[in-house]
Short mmCIF file of C-alpha atoms in Angstrom, two decimals:
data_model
loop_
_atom_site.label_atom_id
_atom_site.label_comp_id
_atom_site.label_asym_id
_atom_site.label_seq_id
_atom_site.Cartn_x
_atom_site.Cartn_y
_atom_site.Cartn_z
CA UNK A 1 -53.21 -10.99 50.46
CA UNK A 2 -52.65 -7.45 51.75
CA UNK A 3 -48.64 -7.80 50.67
CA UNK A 4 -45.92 -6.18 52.28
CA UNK A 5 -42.46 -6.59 50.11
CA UNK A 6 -39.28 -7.12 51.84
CA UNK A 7 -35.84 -7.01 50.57
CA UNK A 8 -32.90 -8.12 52.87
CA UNK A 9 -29.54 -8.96 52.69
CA UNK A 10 -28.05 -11.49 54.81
CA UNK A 11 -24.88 -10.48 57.06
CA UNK A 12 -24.02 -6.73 55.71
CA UNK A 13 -20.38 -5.91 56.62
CA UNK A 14 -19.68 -2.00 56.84
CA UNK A 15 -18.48 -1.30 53.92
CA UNK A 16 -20.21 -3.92 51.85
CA UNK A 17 -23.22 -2.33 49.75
CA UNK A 18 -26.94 -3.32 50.82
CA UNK A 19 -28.91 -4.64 47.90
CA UNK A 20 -32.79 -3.84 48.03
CA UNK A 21 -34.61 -4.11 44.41
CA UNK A 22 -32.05 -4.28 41.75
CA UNK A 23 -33.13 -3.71 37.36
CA UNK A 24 -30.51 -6.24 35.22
CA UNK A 25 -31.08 -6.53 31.75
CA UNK A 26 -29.40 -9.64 30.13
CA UNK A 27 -29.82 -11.07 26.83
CA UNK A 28 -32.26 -14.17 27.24
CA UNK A 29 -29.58 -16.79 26.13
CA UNK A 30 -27.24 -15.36 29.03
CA UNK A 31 -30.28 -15.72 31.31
CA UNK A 32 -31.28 -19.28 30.26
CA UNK A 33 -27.59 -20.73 30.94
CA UNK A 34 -27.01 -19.49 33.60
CA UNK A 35 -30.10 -20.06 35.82
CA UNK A 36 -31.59 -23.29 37.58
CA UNK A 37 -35.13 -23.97 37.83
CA UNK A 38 -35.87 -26.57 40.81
CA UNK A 39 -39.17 -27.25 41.69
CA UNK A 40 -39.64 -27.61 45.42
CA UNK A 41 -42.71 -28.25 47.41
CA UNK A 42 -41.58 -26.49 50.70
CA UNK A 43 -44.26 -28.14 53.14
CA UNK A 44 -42.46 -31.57 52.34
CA UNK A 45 -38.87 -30.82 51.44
CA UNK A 46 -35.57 -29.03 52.82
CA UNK A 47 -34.99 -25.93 50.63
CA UNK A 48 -31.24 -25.93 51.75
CA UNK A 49 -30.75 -29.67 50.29
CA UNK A 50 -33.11 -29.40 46.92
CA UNK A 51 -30.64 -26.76 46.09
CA UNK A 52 -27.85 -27.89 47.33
CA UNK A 53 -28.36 -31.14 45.32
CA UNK A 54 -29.26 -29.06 42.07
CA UNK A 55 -25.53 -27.13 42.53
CA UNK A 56 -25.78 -23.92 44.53
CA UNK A 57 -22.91 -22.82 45.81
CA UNK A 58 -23.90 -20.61 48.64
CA UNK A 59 -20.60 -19.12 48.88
CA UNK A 60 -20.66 -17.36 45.75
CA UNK A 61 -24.02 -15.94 46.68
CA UNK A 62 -27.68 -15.84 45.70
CA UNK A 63 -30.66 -13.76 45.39
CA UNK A 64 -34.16 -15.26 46.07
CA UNK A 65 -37.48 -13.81 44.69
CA UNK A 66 -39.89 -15.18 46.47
CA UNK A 67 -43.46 -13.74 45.83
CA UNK A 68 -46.83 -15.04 46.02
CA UNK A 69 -45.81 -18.07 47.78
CA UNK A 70 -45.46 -17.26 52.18
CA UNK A 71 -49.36 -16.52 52.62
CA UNK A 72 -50.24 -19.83 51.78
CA UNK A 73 -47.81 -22.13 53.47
CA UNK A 74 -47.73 -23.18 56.88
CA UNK A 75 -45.84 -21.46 59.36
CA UNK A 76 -43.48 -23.52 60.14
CA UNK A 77 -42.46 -24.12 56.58
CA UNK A 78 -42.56 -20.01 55.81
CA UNK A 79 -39.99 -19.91 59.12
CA UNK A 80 -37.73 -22.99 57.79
CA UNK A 81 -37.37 -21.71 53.94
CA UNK A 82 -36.26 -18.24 55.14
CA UNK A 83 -33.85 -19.96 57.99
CA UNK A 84 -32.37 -21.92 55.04
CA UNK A 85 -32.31 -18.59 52.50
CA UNK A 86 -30.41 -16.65 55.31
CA UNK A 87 -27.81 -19.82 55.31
CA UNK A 88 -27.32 -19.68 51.28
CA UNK A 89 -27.44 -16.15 49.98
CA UNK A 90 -23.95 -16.10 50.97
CA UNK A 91 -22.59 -12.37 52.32
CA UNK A 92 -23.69 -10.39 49.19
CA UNK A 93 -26.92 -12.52 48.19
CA UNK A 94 -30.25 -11.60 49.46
CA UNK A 95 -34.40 -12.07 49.47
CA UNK A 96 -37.60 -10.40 48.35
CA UNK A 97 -40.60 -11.99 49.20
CA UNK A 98 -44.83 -10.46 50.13
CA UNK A 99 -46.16 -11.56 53.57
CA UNK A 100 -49.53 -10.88 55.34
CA UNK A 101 -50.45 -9.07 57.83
CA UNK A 102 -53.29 -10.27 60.30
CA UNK A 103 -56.90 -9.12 59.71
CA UNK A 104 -56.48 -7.86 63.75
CA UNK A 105 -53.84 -5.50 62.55
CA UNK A 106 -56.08 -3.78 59.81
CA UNK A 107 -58.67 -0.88 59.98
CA UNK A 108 -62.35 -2.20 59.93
CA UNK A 109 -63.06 -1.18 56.61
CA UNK A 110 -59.83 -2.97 55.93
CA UNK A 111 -60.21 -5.90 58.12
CA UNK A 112 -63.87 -6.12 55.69
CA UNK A 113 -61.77 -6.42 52.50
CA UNK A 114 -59.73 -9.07 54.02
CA UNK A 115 -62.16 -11.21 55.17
CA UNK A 116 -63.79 -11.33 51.43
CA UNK A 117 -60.83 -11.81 50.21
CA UNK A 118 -59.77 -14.50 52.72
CA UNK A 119 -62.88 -16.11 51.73
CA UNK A 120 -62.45 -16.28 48.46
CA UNK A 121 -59.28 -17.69 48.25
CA UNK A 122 -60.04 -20.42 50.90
CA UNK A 123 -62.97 -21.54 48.88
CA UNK A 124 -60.68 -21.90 45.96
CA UNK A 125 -58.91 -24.43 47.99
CA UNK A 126 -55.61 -22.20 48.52
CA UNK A 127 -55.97 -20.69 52.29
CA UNK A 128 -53.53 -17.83 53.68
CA UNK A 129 -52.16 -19.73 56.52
CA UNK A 130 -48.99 -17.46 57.62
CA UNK A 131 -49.31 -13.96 58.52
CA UNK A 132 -46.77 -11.52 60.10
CA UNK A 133 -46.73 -8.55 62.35
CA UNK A 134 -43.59 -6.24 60.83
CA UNK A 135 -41.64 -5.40 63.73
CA UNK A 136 -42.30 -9.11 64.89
CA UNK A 137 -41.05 -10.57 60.86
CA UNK A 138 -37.96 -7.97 61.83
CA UNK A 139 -36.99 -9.39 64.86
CA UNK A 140 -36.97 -12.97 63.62
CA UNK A 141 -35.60 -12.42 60.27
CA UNK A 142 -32.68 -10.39 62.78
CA UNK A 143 -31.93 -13.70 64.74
CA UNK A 144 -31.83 -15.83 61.67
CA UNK A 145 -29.09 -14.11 60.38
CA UNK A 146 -30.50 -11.06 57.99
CA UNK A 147 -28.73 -7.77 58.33
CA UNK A 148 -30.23 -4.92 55.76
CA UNK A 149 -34.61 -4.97 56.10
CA UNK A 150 -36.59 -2.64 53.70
CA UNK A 151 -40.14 -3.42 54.29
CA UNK A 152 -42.44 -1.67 51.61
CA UNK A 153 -46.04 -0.89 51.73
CA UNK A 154 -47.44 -0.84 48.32
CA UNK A 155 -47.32 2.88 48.39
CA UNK A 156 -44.27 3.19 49.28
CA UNK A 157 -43.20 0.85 45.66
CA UNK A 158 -45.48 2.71 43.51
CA UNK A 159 -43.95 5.58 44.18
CA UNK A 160 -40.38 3.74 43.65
CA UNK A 161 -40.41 1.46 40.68
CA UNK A 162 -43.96 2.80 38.97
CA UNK A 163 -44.30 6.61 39.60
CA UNK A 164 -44.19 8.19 35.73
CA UNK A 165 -46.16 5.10 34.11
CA UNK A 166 -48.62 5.98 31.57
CA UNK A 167 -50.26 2.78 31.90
CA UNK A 168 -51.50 3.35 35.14
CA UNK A 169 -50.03 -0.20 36.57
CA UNK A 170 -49.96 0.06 40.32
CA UNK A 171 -49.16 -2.14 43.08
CA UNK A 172 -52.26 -2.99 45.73
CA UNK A 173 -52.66 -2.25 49.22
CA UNK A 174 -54.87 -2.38 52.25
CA UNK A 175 -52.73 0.23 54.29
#
């Protein structure tokens, strides 16, 4: 759905750096020992105490990547999971995730491409049920406790992270 990519930092103290996208290369044993995989079905459970329970420790600080998931949740649940990722990431932890944007909030010939695509995806059985309007996502993300917002169009990460390819891999985007 017509993604825009955020990356935020909870609770940036001057001084402190601000994390957006970051490239880590670790060996794949390192990687495997040191990570957790807990599945969580976020219309039904508390993200906060899933984790919790599977041994964060939210005061040494965590990154989320959370991609592909907001669209198709329910609001409510989209709100609670990012309350409870502001809570956890600790001071130098953080989130990216994609959201929607409302069909109202496109161009016609965008709002067109949106609607197919809507479609589609509904009659697969997997409707987008959450959409944001940027400065609105800002505001609340704000006043649950998230200090440093990049908000990227998919423009704006091609020419970031994929500008130079020879393969001619590109992000999407509507705008």
């Amino acid at each position: 759905p017509m993604p825009r990519y955020s990356s935020l930092s909870p609770r940036t103290c001057p001084g402190e750096p601000t994390w957006g996208f970051l490239s880590i290369t670790v060996d794949a044993k390192t990687l495997i020992s040191n990570l957790t995989f807990v599945p969580i079905d976020f219309e039904q459970k508390g993200l906060s105490q899933e984790l919790l329970r599977a041994g964060l420790d939210p005061e040494a600080g965590a990154f989320f990547s959370w991609l592909g998931v907001m669209p198709y949740l329910q609001p409510e649940a989209a709100r609670a999971t990012l309350r409870a990722i502001a809570g956890l990431s600790g001071r130098i932890g953080g989130i990216v995730f994609d959201y929607a944007i409302p069909g109202s909030a496109l161009g016609l010939m965008q709002r067109v491409i949106f609607k197919l695509m809507a479609a589609r995806v509904k009659a697969a059985g997997e409707p987008w049920l959450t959409f944001f309007y940027p400065s609105a996502l800002a505001q609340e993300l704000s006043s649950m406790g998230f200090r440093h917002l990049e908000d990227m169009t998919g423009d704006l990460l091609n020419q970031r992270y994929l500008a130079g390819r020879t393969d001619d891999l590109r992000v999407g985007s509507l705008y």
